[in-house]
CSV table of C-alpha atoms in Angstrom, one decimal:
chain,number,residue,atom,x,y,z
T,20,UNK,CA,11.9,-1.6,10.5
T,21,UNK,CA,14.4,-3.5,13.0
T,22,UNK,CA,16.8,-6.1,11.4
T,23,UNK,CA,18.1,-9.1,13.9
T,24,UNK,CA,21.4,-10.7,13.4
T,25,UNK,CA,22.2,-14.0,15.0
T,26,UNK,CA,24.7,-16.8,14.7
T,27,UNK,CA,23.0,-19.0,11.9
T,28,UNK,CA,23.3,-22.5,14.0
T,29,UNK,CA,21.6,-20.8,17.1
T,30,UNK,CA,18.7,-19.4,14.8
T,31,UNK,CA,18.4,-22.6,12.7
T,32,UNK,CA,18.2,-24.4,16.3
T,33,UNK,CA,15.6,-22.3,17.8
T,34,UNK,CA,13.6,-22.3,14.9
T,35,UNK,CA,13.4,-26.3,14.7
T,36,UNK,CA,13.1,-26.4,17.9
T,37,UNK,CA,10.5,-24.0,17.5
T,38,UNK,CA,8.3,-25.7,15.1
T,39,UNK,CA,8.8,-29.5,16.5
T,40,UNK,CA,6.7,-28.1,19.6
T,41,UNK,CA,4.0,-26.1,17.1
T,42,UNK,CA,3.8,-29.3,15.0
T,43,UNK,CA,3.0,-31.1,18.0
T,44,UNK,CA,0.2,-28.6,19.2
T,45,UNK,CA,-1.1,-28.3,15.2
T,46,UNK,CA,-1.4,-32.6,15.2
T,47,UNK,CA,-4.2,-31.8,18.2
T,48,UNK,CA,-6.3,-29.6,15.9
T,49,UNK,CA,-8.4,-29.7,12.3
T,50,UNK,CA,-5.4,-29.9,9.3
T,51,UNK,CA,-5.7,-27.2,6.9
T,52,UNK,CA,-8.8,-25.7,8.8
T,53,UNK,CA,-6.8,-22.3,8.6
T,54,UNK,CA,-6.6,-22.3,4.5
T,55,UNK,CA,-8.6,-20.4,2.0
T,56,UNK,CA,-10.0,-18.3,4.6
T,57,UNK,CA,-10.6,-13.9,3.4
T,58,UNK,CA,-12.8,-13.3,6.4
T,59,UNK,CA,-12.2,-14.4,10.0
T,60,UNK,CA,-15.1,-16.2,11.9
T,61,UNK,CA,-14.0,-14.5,15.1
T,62,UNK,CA,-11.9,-11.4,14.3
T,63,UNK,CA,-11.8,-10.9,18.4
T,64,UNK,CA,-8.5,-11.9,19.1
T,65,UNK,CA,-5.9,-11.0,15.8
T,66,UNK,CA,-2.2,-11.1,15.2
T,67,UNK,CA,-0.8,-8.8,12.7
T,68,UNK,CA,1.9,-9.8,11.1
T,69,UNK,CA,3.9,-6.5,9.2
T,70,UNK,CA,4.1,-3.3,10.4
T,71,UNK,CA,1.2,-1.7,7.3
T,72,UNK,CA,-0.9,-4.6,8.7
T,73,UNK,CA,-1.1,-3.2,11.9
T,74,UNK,CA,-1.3,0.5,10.4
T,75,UNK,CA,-4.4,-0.2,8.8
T,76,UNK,CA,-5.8,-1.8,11.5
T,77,UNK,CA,-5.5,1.6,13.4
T,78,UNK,CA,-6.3,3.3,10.7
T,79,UNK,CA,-9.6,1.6,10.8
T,80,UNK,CA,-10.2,2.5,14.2
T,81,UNK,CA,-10.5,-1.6,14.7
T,82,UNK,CA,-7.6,-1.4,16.7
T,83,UNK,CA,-9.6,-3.2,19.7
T,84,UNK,CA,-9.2,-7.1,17.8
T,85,UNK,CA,-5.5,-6.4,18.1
T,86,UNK,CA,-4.1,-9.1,20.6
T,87,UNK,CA,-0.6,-9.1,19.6
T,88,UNK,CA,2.0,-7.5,16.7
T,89,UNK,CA,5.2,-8.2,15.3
T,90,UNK,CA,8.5,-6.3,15.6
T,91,UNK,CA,8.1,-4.5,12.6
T,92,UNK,CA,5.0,-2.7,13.9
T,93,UNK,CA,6.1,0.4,15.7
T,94,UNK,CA,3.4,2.8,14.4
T,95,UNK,CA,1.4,4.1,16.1
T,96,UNK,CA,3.2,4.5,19.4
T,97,UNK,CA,-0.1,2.9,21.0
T,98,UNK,CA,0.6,-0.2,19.1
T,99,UNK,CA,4.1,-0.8,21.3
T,100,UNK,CA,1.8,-1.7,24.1
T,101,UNK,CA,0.7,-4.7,22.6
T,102,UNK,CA,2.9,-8.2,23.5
T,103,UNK,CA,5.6,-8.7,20.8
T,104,UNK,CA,5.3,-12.0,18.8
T,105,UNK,CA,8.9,-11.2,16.8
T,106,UNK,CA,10.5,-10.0,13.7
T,107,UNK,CA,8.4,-10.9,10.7
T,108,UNK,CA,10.6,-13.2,8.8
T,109,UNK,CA,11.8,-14.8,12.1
T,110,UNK,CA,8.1,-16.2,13.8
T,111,UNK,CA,8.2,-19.4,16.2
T,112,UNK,CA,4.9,-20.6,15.4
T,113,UNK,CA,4.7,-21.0,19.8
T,114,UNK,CA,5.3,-17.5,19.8
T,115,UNK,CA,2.4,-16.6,18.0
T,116,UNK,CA,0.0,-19.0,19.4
T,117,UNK,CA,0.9,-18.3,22.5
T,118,UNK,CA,-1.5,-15.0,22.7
T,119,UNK,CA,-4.3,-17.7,21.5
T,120,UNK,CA,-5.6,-16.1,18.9
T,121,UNK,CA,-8.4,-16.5,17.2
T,122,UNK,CA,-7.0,-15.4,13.7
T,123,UNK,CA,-4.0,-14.2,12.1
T,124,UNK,CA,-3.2,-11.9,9.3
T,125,UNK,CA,0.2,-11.9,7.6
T,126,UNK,CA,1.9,-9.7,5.0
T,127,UNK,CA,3.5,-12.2,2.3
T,128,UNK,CA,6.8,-12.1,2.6
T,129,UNK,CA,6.5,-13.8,6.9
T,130,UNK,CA,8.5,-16.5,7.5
T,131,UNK,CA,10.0,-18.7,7.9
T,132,UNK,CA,8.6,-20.5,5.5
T,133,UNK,CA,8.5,-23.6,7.7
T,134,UNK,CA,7.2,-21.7,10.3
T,135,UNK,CA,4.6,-20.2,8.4
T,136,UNK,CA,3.5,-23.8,7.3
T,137,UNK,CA,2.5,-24.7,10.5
T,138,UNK,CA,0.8,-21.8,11.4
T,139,UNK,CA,-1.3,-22.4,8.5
T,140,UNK,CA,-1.9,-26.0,9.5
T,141,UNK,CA,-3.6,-25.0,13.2
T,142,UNK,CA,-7.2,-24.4,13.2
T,143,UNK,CA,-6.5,-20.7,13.4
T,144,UNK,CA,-7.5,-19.1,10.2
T,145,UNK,CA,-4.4,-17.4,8.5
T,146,UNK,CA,-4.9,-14.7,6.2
T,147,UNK,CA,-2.1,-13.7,3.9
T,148,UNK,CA,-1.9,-10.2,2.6
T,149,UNK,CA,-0.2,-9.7,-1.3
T,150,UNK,CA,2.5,-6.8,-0.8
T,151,UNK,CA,3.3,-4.8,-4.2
T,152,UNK,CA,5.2,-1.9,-4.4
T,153,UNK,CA,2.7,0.7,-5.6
T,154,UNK,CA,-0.7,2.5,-5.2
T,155,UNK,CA,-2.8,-0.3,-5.8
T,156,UNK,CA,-0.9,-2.4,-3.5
T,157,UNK,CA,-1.3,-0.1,-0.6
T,158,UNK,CA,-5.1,0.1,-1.2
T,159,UNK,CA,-5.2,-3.8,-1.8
T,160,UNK,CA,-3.9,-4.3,1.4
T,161,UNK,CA,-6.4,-1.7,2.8
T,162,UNK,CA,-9.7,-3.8,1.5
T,163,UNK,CA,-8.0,-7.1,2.3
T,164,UNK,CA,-7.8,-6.2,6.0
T,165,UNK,CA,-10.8,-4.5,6.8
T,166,UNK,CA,-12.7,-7.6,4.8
T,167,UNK,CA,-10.7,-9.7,7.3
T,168,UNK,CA,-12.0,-8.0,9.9
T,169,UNK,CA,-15.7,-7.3,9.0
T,170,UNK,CA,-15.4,-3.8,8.1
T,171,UNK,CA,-15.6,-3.7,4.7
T,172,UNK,CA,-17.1,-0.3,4.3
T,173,UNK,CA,-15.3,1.1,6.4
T,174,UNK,CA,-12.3,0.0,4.6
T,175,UNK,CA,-13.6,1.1,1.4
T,176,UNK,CA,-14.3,4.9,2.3
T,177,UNK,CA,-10.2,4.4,4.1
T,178,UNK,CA,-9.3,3.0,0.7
T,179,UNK,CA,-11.1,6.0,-1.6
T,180,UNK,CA,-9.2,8.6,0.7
T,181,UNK,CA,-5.7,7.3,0.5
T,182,UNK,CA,-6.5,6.8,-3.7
T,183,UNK,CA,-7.1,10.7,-3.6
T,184,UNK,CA,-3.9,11.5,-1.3
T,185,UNK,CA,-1.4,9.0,-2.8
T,186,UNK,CA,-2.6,10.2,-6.9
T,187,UNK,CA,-2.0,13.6,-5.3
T,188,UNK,CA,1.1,13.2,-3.9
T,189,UNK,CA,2.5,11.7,-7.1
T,190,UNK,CA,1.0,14.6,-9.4
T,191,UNK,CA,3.3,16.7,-7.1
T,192,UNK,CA,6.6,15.7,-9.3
T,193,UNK,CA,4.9,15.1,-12.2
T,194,UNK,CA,6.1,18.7,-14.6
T,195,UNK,CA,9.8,18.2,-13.1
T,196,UNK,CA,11.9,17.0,-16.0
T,197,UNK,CA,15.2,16.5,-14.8
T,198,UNK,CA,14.8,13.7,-12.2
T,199,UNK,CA,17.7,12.9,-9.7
T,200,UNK,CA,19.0,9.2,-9.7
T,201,UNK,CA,18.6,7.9,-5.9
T,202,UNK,CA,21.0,5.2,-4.7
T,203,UNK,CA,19.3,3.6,-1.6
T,204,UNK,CA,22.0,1.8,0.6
T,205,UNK,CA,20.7,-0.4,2.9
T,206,UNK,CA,23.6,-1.5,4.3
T,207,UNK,CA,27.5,-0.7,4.8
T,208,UNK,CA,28.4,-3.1,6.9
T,209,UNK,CA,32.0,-4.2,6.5
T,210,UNK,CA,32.8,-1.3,3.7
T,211,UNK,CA,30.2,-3.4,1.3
T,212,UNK,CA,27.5,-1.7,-0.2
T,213,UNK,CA,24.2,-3.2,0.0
T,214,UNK,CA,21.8,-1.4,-2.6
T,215,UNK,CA,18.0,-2.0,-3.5
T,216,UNK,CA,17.8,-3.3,-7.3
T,217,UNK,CA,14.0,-3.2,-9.4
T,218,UNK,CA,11.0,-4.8,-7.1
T,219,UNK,CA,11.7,-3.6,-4.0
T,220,UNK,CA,9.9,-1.1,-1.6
T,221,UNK,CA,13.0,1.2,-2.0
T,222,UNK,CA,12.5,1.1,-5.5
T,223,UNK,CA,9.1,1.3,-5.7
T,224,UNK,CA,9.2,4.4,-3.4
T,225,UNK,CA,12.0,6.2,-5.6
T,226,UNK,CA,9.3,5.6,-8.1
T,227,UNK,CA,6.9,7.4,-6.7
T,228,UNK,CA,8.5,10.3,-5.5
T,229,UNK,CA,9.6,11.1,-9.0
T,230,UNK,CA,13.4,9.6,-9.0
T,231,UNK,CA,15.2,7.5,-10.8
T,232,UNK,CA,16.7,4.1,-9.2
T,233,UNK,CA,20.5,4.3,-9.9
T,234,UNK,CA,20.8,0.8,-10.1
T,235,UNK,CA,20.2,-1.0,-13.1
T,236,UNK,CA,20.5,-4.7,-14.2
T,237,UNK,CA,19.2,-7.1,-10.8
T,238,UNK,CA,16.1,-6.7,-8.0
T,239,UNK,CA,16.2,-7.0,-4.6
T,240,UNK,CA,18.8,-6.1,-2.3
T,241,UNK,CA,22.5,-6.7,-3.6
T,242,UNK,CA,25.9,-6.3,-2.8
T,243,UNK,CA,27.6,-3.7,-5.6
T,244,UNK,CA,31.3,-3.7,-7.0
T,245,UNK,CA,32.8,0.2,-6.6
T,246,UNK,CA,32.5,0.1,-10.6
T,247,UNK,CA,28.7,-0.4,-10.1
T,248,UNK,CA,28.6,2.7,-7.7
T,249,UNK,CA,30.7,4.9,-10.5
T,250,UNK,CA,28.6,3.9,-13.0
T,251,UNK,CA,25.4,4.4,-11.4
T,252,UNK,CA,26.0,8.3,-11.1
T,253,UNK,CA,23.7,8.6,-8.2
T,254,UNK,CA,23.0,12.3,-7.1
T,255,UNK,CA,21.6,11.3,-4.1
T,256,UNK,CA,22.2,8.7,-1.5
T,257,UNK,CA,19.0,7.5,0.7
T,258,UNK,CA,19.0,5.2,3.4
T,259,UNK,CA,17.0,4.5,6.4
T,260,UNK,CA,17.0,5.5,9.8
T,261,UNK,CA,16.4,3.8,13.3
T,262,UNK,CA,17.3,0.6,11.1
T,263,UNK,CA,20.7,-1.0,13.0
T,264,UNK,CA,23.8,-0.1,14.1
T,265,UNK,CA,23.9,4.2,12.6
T,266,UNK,CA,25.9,4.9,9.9
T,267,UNK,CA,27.7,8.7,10.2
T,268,UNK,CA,27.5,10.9,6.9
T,269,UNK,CA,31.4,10.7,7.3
T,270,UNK,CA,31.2,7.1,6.6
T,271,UNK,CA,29.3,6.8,4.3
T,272,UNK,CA,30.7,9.9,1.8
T,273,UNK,CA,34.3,8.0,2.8
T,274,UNK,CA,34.0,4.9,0.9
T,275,UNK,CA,35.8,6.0,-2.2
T,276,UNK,CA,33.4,4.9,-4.7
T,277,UNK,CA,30.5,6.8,-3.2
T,278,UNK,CA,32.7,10.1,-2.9
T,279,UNK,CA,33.4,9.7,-6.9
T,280,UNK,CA,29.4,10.3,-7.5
T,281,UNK,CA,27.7,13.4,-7.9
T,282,UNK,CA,25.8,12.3,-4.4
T,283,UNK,CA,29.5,12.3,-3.2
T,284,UNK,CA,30.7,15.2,-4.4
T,285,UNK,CA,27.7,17.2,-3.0
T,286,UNK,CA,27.6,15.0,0.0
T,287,UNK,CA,23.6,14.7,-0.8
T,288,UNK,CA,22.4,12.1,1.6
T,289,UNK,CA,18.3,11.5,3.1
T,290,UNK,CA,17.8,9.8,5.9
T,291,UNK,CA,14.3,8.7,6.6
T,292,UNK,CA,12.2,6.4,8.9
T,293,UNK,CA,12.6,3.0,7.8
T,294,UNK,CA,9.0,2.1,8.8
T,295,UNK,CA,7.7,5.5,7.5
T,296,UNK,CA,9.7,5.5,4.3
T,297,UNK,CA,8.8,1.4,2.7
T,298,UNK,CA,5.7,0.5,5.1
T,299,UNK,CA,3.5,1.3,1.8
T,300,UNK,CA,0.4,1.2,4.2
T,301,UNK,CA,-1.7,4.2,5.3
T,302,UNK,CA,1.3,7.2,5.9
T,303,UNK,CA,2.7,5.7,2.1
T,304,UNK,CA,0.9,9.2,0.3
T,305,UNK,CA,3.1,11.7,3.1
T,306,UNK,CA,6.3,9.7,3.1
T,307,UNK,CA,6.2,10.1,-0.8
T,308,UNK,CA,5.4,14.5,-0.6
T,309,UNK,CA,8.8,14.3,1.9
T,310,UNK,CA,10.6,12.1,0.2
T,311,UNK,CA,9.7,14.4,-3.0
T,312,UNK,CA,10.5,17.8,-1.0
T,313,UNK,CA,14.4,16.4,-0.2
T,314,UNK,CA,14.7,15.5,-3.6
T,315,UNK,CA,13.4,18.4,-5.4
T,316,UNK,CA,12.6,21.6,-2.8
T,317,UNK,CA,10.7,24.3,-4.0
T,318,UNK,CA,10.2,22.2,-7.5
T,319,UNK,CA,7.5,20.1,-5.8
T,320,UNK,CA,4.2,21.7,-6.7
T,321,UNK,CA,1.6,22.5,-3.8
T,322,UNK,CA,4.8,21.9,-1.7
T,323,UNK,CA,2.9,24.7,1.4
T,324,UNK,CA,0.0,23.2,1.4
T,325,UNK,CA,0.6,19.5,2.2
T,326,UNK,CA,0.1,18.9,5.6
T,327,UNK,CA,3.3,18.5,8.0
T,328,UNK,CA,4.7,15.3,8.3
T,329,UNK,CA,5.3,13.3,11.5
T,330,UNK,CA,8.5,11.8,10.6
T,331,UNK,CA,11.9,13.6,10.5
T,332,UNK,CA,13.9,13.8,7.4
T,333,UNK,CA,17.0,15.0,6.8
Protein backbone atom coordinates (compact mmCIF):
# COMPACT_ATOMS: atom_id res chain seq x y z
CA UNK A 1 0.00 0.00 0.00
CA UNK A 2 1.85 3.45 -0.98
CA UNK A 3 0.38 6.68 0.51
CA UNK A 4 1.18 10.15 -1.66
CA UNK A 5 1.39 13.43 -0.02
CA UNK A 6 1.14 16.64 -1.96
CA UNK A 7 0.50 20.26 -1.40
CA UNK A 8 -3.45 20.40 -1.50
CA UNK A 9 -3.67 23.44 -4.09
CA UNK A 10 -1.28 21.49 -6.57
CA UNK A 11 -3.44 18.28 -6.22
CA UNK A 12 -6.82 20.11 -6.34
CA UNK A 13 -5.28 21.76 -9.61
CA UNK A 14 -4.20 18.73 -11.27
CA UNK A 15 -7.20 16.96 -10.53
CA UNK A 16 -9.61 19.80 -12.18
CA UNK A 17 -7.50 20.13 -14.61
CA UNK A 18 -7.63 16.62 -14.94
CA UNK A 19 -11.21 16.08 -15.36
CA UNK A 20 -12.03 19.41 -17.55
CA UNK A 21 -9.97 17.38 -20.27
CA UNK A 22 -11.87 13.78 -19.41
CA UNK A 23 -15.17 15.71 -19.47
CA UNK A 24 -14.34 16.94 -22.77
CA UNK A 25 -13.37 13.37 -24.24
CA UNK A 26 -16.71 11.79 -22.11
CA UNK A 27 -19.16 14.77 -24.07
CA UNK A 28 -17.76 12.72 -27.47
CA UNK A 29 -19.18 9.36 -26.35
CA UNK A 30 -22.74 7.58 -25.17
CA UNK A 31 -23.67 9.30 -21.40
CA UNK A 32 -24.17 6.72 -18.85
CA UNK A 33 -23.31 3.86 -21.37
CA UNK A 34 -20.72 2.60 -18.60
CA UNK A 35 -23.64 2.19 -15.71
CA UNK A 36 -25.26 -0.89 -14.47
CA UNK A 37 -22.90 -2.99 -16.23
CA UNK A 38 -21.63 -6.82 -13.96
CA UNK A 39 -20.12 -8.26 -17.06
CA UNK A 40 -17.85 -6.50 -19.61
CA UNK A 41 -18.77 -6.87 -23.42
CA UNK A 42 -15.08 -6.91 -24.20
CA UNK A 43 -13.02 -7.96 -21.06
CA UNK A 44 -9.76 -7.67 -23.58
CA UNK A 45 -8.35 -4.71 -22.54
CA UNK A 46 -9.09 -4.12 -18.35
CA UNK A 47 -8.00 -1.67 -15.69
CA UNK A 48 -7.89 -2.75 -12.21
CA UNK A 49 -8.40 -0.49 -9.94
CA UNK A 50 -7.15 -1.89 -6.02
CA UNK A 51 -4.41 -3.90 -5.39
CA UNK A 52 -7.10 -7.39 -4.41
CA UNK A 53 -8.60 -6.50 -7.78
CA UNK A 54 -5.61 -7.13 -9.52
CA UNK A 55 -4.84 -10.27 -7.14
CA UNK A 56 -7.70 -11.99 -8.21
CA UNK A 57 -7.29 -11.40 -11.53
CA UNK A 58 -3.88 -13.44 -11.24
CA UNK A 59 -5.31 -15.60 -9.23
CA UNK A 60 -7.57 -16.50 -11.98
CA UNK A 61 -4.93 -17.06 -14.20
CA UNK A 62 -6.87 -14.24 -16.48
CA UNK A 63 -4.13 -12.14 -15.98
CA UNK A 64 -3.77 -11.68 -20.00
CA UNK A 65 -7.07 -8.88 -20.03
CA UNK A 66 -4.78 -6.88 -17.76
CA UNK A 67 -3.82 -3.58 -19.67
CA UNK A 68 -3.06 -1.45 -16.89
CA UNK A 69 -3.12 -1.34 -12.66
CA UNK A 70 -3.06 1.10 -10.07
CA UNK A 71 -0.33 1.96 -7.55
CA UNK A 72 -1.73 -0.06 -4.93
CA UNK A 73 -1.21 -3.19 -7.00
CA UNK A 74 2.20 -4.51 -6.28
CA UNK A 75 1.33 -8.27 -6.03
CA UNK A 76 2.38 -10.37 -7.85
CA UNK A 77 5.79 -8.94 -8.84
CA UNK A 78 4.64 -9.73 -12.54
CA UNK A 79 1.91 -7.25 -12.13
CA UNK A 80 4.69 -4.16 -11.75
CA UNK A 81 5.22 -4.68 -15.48
CA UNK A 82 2.05 -3.33 -16.29
CA UNK A 83 1.80 0.78 -17.03
CA UNK A 84 0.74 2.57 -13.79
CA UNK A 85 -2.51 4.49 -13.93
CA UNK A 86 -1.95 5.99 -10.10
CA UNK A 87 -2.87 5.73 -6.51
CA UNK A 88 -6.36 4.60 -6.15
CA UNK A 89 -8.02 7.43 -4.50
CA UNK A 90 -5.99 9.88 -6.64
CA UNK A 91 -7.14 8.80 -10.63
CA UNK A 92 -7.07 11.46 -13.54
CA UNK A 93 -9.72 10.10 -15.46
CA UNK A 94 -6.94 10.84 -18.72
CA UNK A 95 -4.77 8.65 -16.93
CA UNK A 96 -6.89 5.84 -17.06
CA UNK A 97 -8.19 6.24 -20.50
CA UNK A 98 -5.17 6.74 -21.72
CA UNK A 99 -4.36 2.72 -21.97
CA UNK A 100 -7.88 2.69 -24.01
CA UNK A 101 -9.46 0.33 -22.31
CA UNK A 102 -12.17 -1.45 -23.05
CA UNK A 103 -13.46 -1.90 -19.39
CA UNK A 104 -12.68 -0.96 -15.96
CA UNK A 105 -13.06 -2.57 -12.66
CA UNK A 106 -12.78 -0.56 -9.37
CA UNK A 107 -12.68 -1.42 -5.71
CA UNK A 108 -15.33 1.09 -3.97
CA UNK A 109 -13.56 3.31 -2.12
CA UNK A 110 -11.58 4.97 -5.88
CA UNK A 111 -11.69 8.31 -6.18
CA UNK A 112 -11.88 11.01 -6.55
CA UNK A 113 -15.19 11.10 -6.44
CA UNK A 114 -15.30 13.60 -9.27
CA UNK A 115 -12.98 11.71 -11.09
CA UNK A 116 -14.72 8.62 -10.78
CA UNK A 117 -17.92 10.33 -12.09
CA UNK A 118 -16.52 10.81 -15.31
CA UNK A 119 -15.09 7.69 -15.66
CA UNK A 120 -18.48 6.29 -15.26
CA UNK A 121 -19.94 8.73 -17.85
CA UNK A 122 -17.50 7.41 -20.93
CA UNK A 123 -18.77 4.55 -22.88
CA UNK A 124 -16.30 2.35 -21.07
CA UNK A 125 -18.17 0.01 -18.80
CA UNK A 126 -17.17 0.59 -15.11
CA UNK A 127 -17.59 -2.09 -12.68
CA UNK A 128 -17.47 -1.20 -9.01
CA UNK A 129 -16.43 -3.89 -6.55
CA UNK A 130 -18.18 -3.66 -2.66
CA UNK A 131 -15.08 -3.91 -0.23
CA UNK A 132 -16.17 -5.41 3.41
CA UNK A 133 -13.81 -6.29 5.90
CA UNK A 134 -14.47 -10.00 6.29
CA UNK A 135 -14.73 -13.52 4.69
CA UNK A 136 -17.59 -12.94 2.66
CA UNK A 137 -16.19 -9.90 1.39
CA UNK A 138 -13.04 -11.33 0.12
CA UNK A 139 -15.00 -14.10 -1.68
CA UNK A 140 -17.58 -11.42 -2.99
CA UNK A 141 -15.02 -9.72 -4.60
CA UNK A 142 -13.69 -13.07 -5.96
CA UNK A 143 -17.20 -13.95 -7.87
CA UNK A 144 -17.67 -10.30 -8.78
CA UNK A 145 -14.48 -10.28 -10.82
CA UNK A 146 -14.27 -13.35 -12.48
CA UNK A 147 -18.22 -12.64 -13.55
CA UNK A 148 -16.69 -9.42 -14.91
CA UNK A 149 -14.42 -11.21 -16.78
CA UNK A 150 -16.39 -14.21 -18.10
CA UNK A 151 -14.99 -16.72 -15.87
CA UNK A 152 -17.44 -17.46 -13.60
CA UNK A 153 -16.61 -20.98 -12.85
CA UNK A 154 -13.51 -20.50 -12.62
CA UNK A 155 -14.14 -17.99 -10.00
CA UNK A 156 -16.41 -20.14 -8.21
CA UNK A 157 -14.01 -23.27 -7.70
CA UNK A 158 -11.20 -19.89 -6.57
CA UNK A 159 -13.96 -18.80 -4.36
CA UNK A 160 -14.79 -22.47 -2.64
CA UNK A 161 -10.94 -22.83 -1.98
CA UNK A 162 -10.22 -19.58 -0.23
CA UNK A 163 -13.88 -20.38 1.97
CA UNK A 164 -11.99 -23.56 3.13
CA UNK A 165 -8.52 -21.75 3.82
CA UNK A 166 -9.83 -18.47 5.33
CA UNK A 167 -12.66 -20.70 7.85
CA UNK A 168 -9.36 -22.59 8.52
CA UNK A 169 -7.26 -20.07 9.35
CA UNK A 170 -9.71 -18.51 11.72
CA UNK A 171 -10.41 -21.93 13.61
CA UNK A 172 -6.73 -21.64 14.28
CA UNK A 173 -7.33 -19.01 17.34
CA UNK A 174 -10.46 -20.11 18.05
CA UNK A 175 -9.77 -22.31 21.91
CA UNK A 176 -7.36 -19.33 22.93
CA UNK A 177 -9.13 -17.46 25.70
CA UNK A 178 -7.04 -14.71 26.67
CA UNK A 179 -6.91 -12.49 23.52
CA UNK A 180 -4.26 -9.67 23.15
CA UNK A 181 -5.63 -6.08 22.48
CA UNK A 182 -3.74 -4.86 19.07
CA UNK A 183 -3.32 -1.13 18.63
CA UNK A 184 -2.68 -0.59 14.78
CA UNK A 185 -0.84 2.77 14.25
CA UNK A 186 -0.97 3.89 10.92
CA UNK A 187 0.75 6.77 11.34
CA UNK A 188 3.25 8.86 13.71
CA UNK A 189 3.86 11.58 11.83
CA UNK A 190 4.57 14.67 13.80
CA UNK A 191 4.47 12.70 17.33
CA UNK A 192 0.52 12.13 16.58
CA UNK A 193 -0.93 8.90 16.65
CA UNK A 194 -3.06 7.86 13.87
CA UNK A 195 -4.93 4.59 14.94
CA UNK A 196 -7.60 2.41 13.01
CA UNK A 197 -11.10 2.70 14.91
CA UNK A 198 -14.21 -0.20 14.10
CA UNK A 199 -14.78 -0.67 10.03
CA UNK A 200 -11.62 -0.65 8.85
CA UNK A 201 -9.34 -3.33 7.16
CA UNK A 202 -7.00 -3.05 10.27
CA UNK A 203 -9.82 -3.77 12.32
CA UNK A 204 -11.32 -6.29 10.47
CA UNK A 205 -8.02 -8.11 10.26
CA UNK A 206 -7.40 -7.97 14.23
CA UNK A 207 -10.71 -9.64 14.05
CA UNK A 208 -9.73 -12.31 12.33
CA UNK A 209 -6.64 -13.30 13.66
CA UNK A 210 -8.29 -13.61 17.07
CA UNK A 211 -7.35 -10.02 18.79
CA UNK A 212 -9.01 -7.54 20.26
CA UNK A 213 -9.00 -3.73 18.61
CA UNK A 214 -7.74 -1.57 21.50
CA UNK A 215 -9.66 1.23 20.33
CA UNK A 216 -12.94 1.73 21.29
CA UNK A 217 -15.62 4.54 20.69
CA UNK A 218 -15.06 5.91 16.54
CA UNK A 219 -14.22 3.95 13.00
CA UNK A 220 -11.91 4.69 10.63
CA UNK A 221 -8.60 6.13 11.01
CA UNK A 222 -8.21 8.84 13.85
CA UNK A 223 -5.91 10.88 15.54
CA UNK A 224 -5.78 9.73 19.54
CA UNK A 225 -5.11 11.92 22.77
CA UNK A 226 -2.14 10.15 25.02
CA UNK A 227 -5.14 9.40 27.52
CA UNK A 228 -6.80 7.32 24.66
CA UNK A 229 -3.46 5.33 24.18
CA UNK A 230 -3.34 4.71 28.30
CA UNK A 231 -6.57 3.70 28.37
CA UNK A 232 -6.59 1.41 25.50
CA UNK A 233 -4.01 -1.03 27.31
CA UNK A 234 -2.82 -2.29 24.06
CA UNK A 235 -0.36 -5.42 24.42
CA UNK A 236 0.67 -5.11 21.06
CA UNK A 237 1.39 -2.41 18.64
CA UNK A 238 0.91 -3.39 14.69
CA UNK A 239 1.67 -1.29 11.90
CA UNK A 240 2.57 -1.63 8.37
CA UNK A 241 5.57 -1.94 6.48
CA UNK A 242 6.82 -0.61 3.02
CA UNK A 243 4.03 2.06 3.73
CA UNK A 244 6.01 5.72 3.85
CA UNK A 245 8.63 7.28 5.36
CA UNK A 246 9.89 4.00 8.14
CA UNK A 247 9.23 4.36 11.51
CA UNK A 248 12.25 2.86 13.92
CA UNK A 249 10.92 0.64 17.03
CA UNK A 250 12.89 3.40 19.07
CA UNK A 251 10.39 5.90 17.88
CA UNK A 252 7.70 4.42 18.19
CA UNK A 253 8.23 2.77 22.02
CA UNK A 254 9.51 6.72 22.69
CA UNK A 255 6.34 8.49 22.59
CA UNK A 256 5.47 8.44 26.17
CA UNK A 257 1.97 7.33 26.01
CA UNK A 258 2.82 4.13 24.03
CA UNK A 259 5.81 3.27 26.52
CA UNK A 260 3.02 3.47 29.47
CA UNK A 261 1.16 0.31 27.67
CA UNK A 262 1.80 -3.19 28.22
CA UNK A 263 2.85 -3.17 24.24
CA UNK A 264 5.31 -0.48 25.68
CA UNK A 265 6.54 -2.06 28.43
CA UNK A 266 7.35 -5.30 26.45
CA UNK A 267 8.29 -3.26 23.46
CA UNK A 268 5.74 -5.87 21.51
CA UNK A 269 5.54 -4.38 17.96
CA UNK A 270 4.53 -6.45 14.32
CA UNK A 271 5.38 -5.10 11.41
CA UNK A 272 3.72 -6.48 8.32
CA UNK A 273 3.25 -5.90 4.48
CA UNK A 274 0.82 -3.32 4.10
CA UNK A 275 -0.53 -4.85 0.91
CA UNK A 276 -0.27 -8.41 2.40
CA UNK A 277 -1.64 -7.55 5.78
CA UNK A 278 -5.39 -5.38 4.59
CA UNK A 279 -5.48 -6.35 0.76
CA UNK A 280 -8.39 -8.92 1.97
CA UNK A 281 -8.17 -10.50 -1.56
CA UNK A 282 -6.67 -14.01 -2.36
CA UNK A 283 -3.30 -14.09 0.29
CA UNK A 284 -6.23 -12.69 3.13
CA UNK A 285 -6.40 -16.63 4.71
CA UNK A 286 -2.13 -16.61 5.14
CA UNK A 287 -1.75 -13.00 6.25
CA UNK A 288 -4.37 -13.95 9.00
CA UNK A 289 -2.31 -17.71 10.22
CA UNK A 290 0.90 -14.97 10.47
CA UNK A 291 -0.67 -12.40 11.82
CA UNK A 292 -2.15 -15.15 14.41
CA UNK A 293 1.49 -16.84 14.96
CA UNK A 294 3.03 -13.09 16.22
CA UNK A 295 0.18 -12.70 18.29
CA UNK A 296 -0.06 -15.92 19.96
CA UNK A 297 3.14 -18.47 18.98
CA UNK A 298 2.88 -21.87 19.84
CA UNK A 299 -1.02 -21.16 21.01
CA UNK A 300 -2.05 -21.13 17.30
CA UNK A 301 -3.35 -24.63 16.62
CA UNK A 302 -1.88 -26.55 13.41
CA UNK A 303 0.64 -23.73 13.64
CA UNK A 304 3.58 -26.61 11.57
CA UNK A 305 1.42 -27.43 9.19
CA UNK A 306 0.32 -24.19 7.51
CA UNK A 307 2.26 -23.59 4.62
CA UNK A 308 5.12 -20.77 4.75
CA UNK A 309 4.22 -17.46 4.09
CA UNK A 310 5.79 -15.17 1.39
CA UNK A 311 5.75 -12.11 3.35
CA UNK A 312 8.11 -11.15 6.26
CA UNK A 313 6.85 -10.42 9.67
CA UNK A 314 8.42 -9.39 12.44
Amino acid sequence: MRFVSRPSALRGSMIGCAIGLSMAFAALQPAGASEGVSVFPDPSKIVAIGGSITEIVYALGEERHLVARDSTSLYPEAALDLPDVGYMRQLSPEGVLSVNPTGIVALHGSGPREAVDVLKKTSIPFIEVPEQYNREGILQKVRIVGKAIGVEAKAEVLAKALDAKLTAAEKQTASIRERKRVLFILSTQGGKILAAGSETAADGMVKLAGGVNAVEGFSGYKQMSDEAIITARPDVILMMSNAGPPVSDDGVFGNPSIASTPAGTARKLIRIDGAYLLGFGPRTADAIHDLAVSLYGAQVTDRASWPTSRSPVR
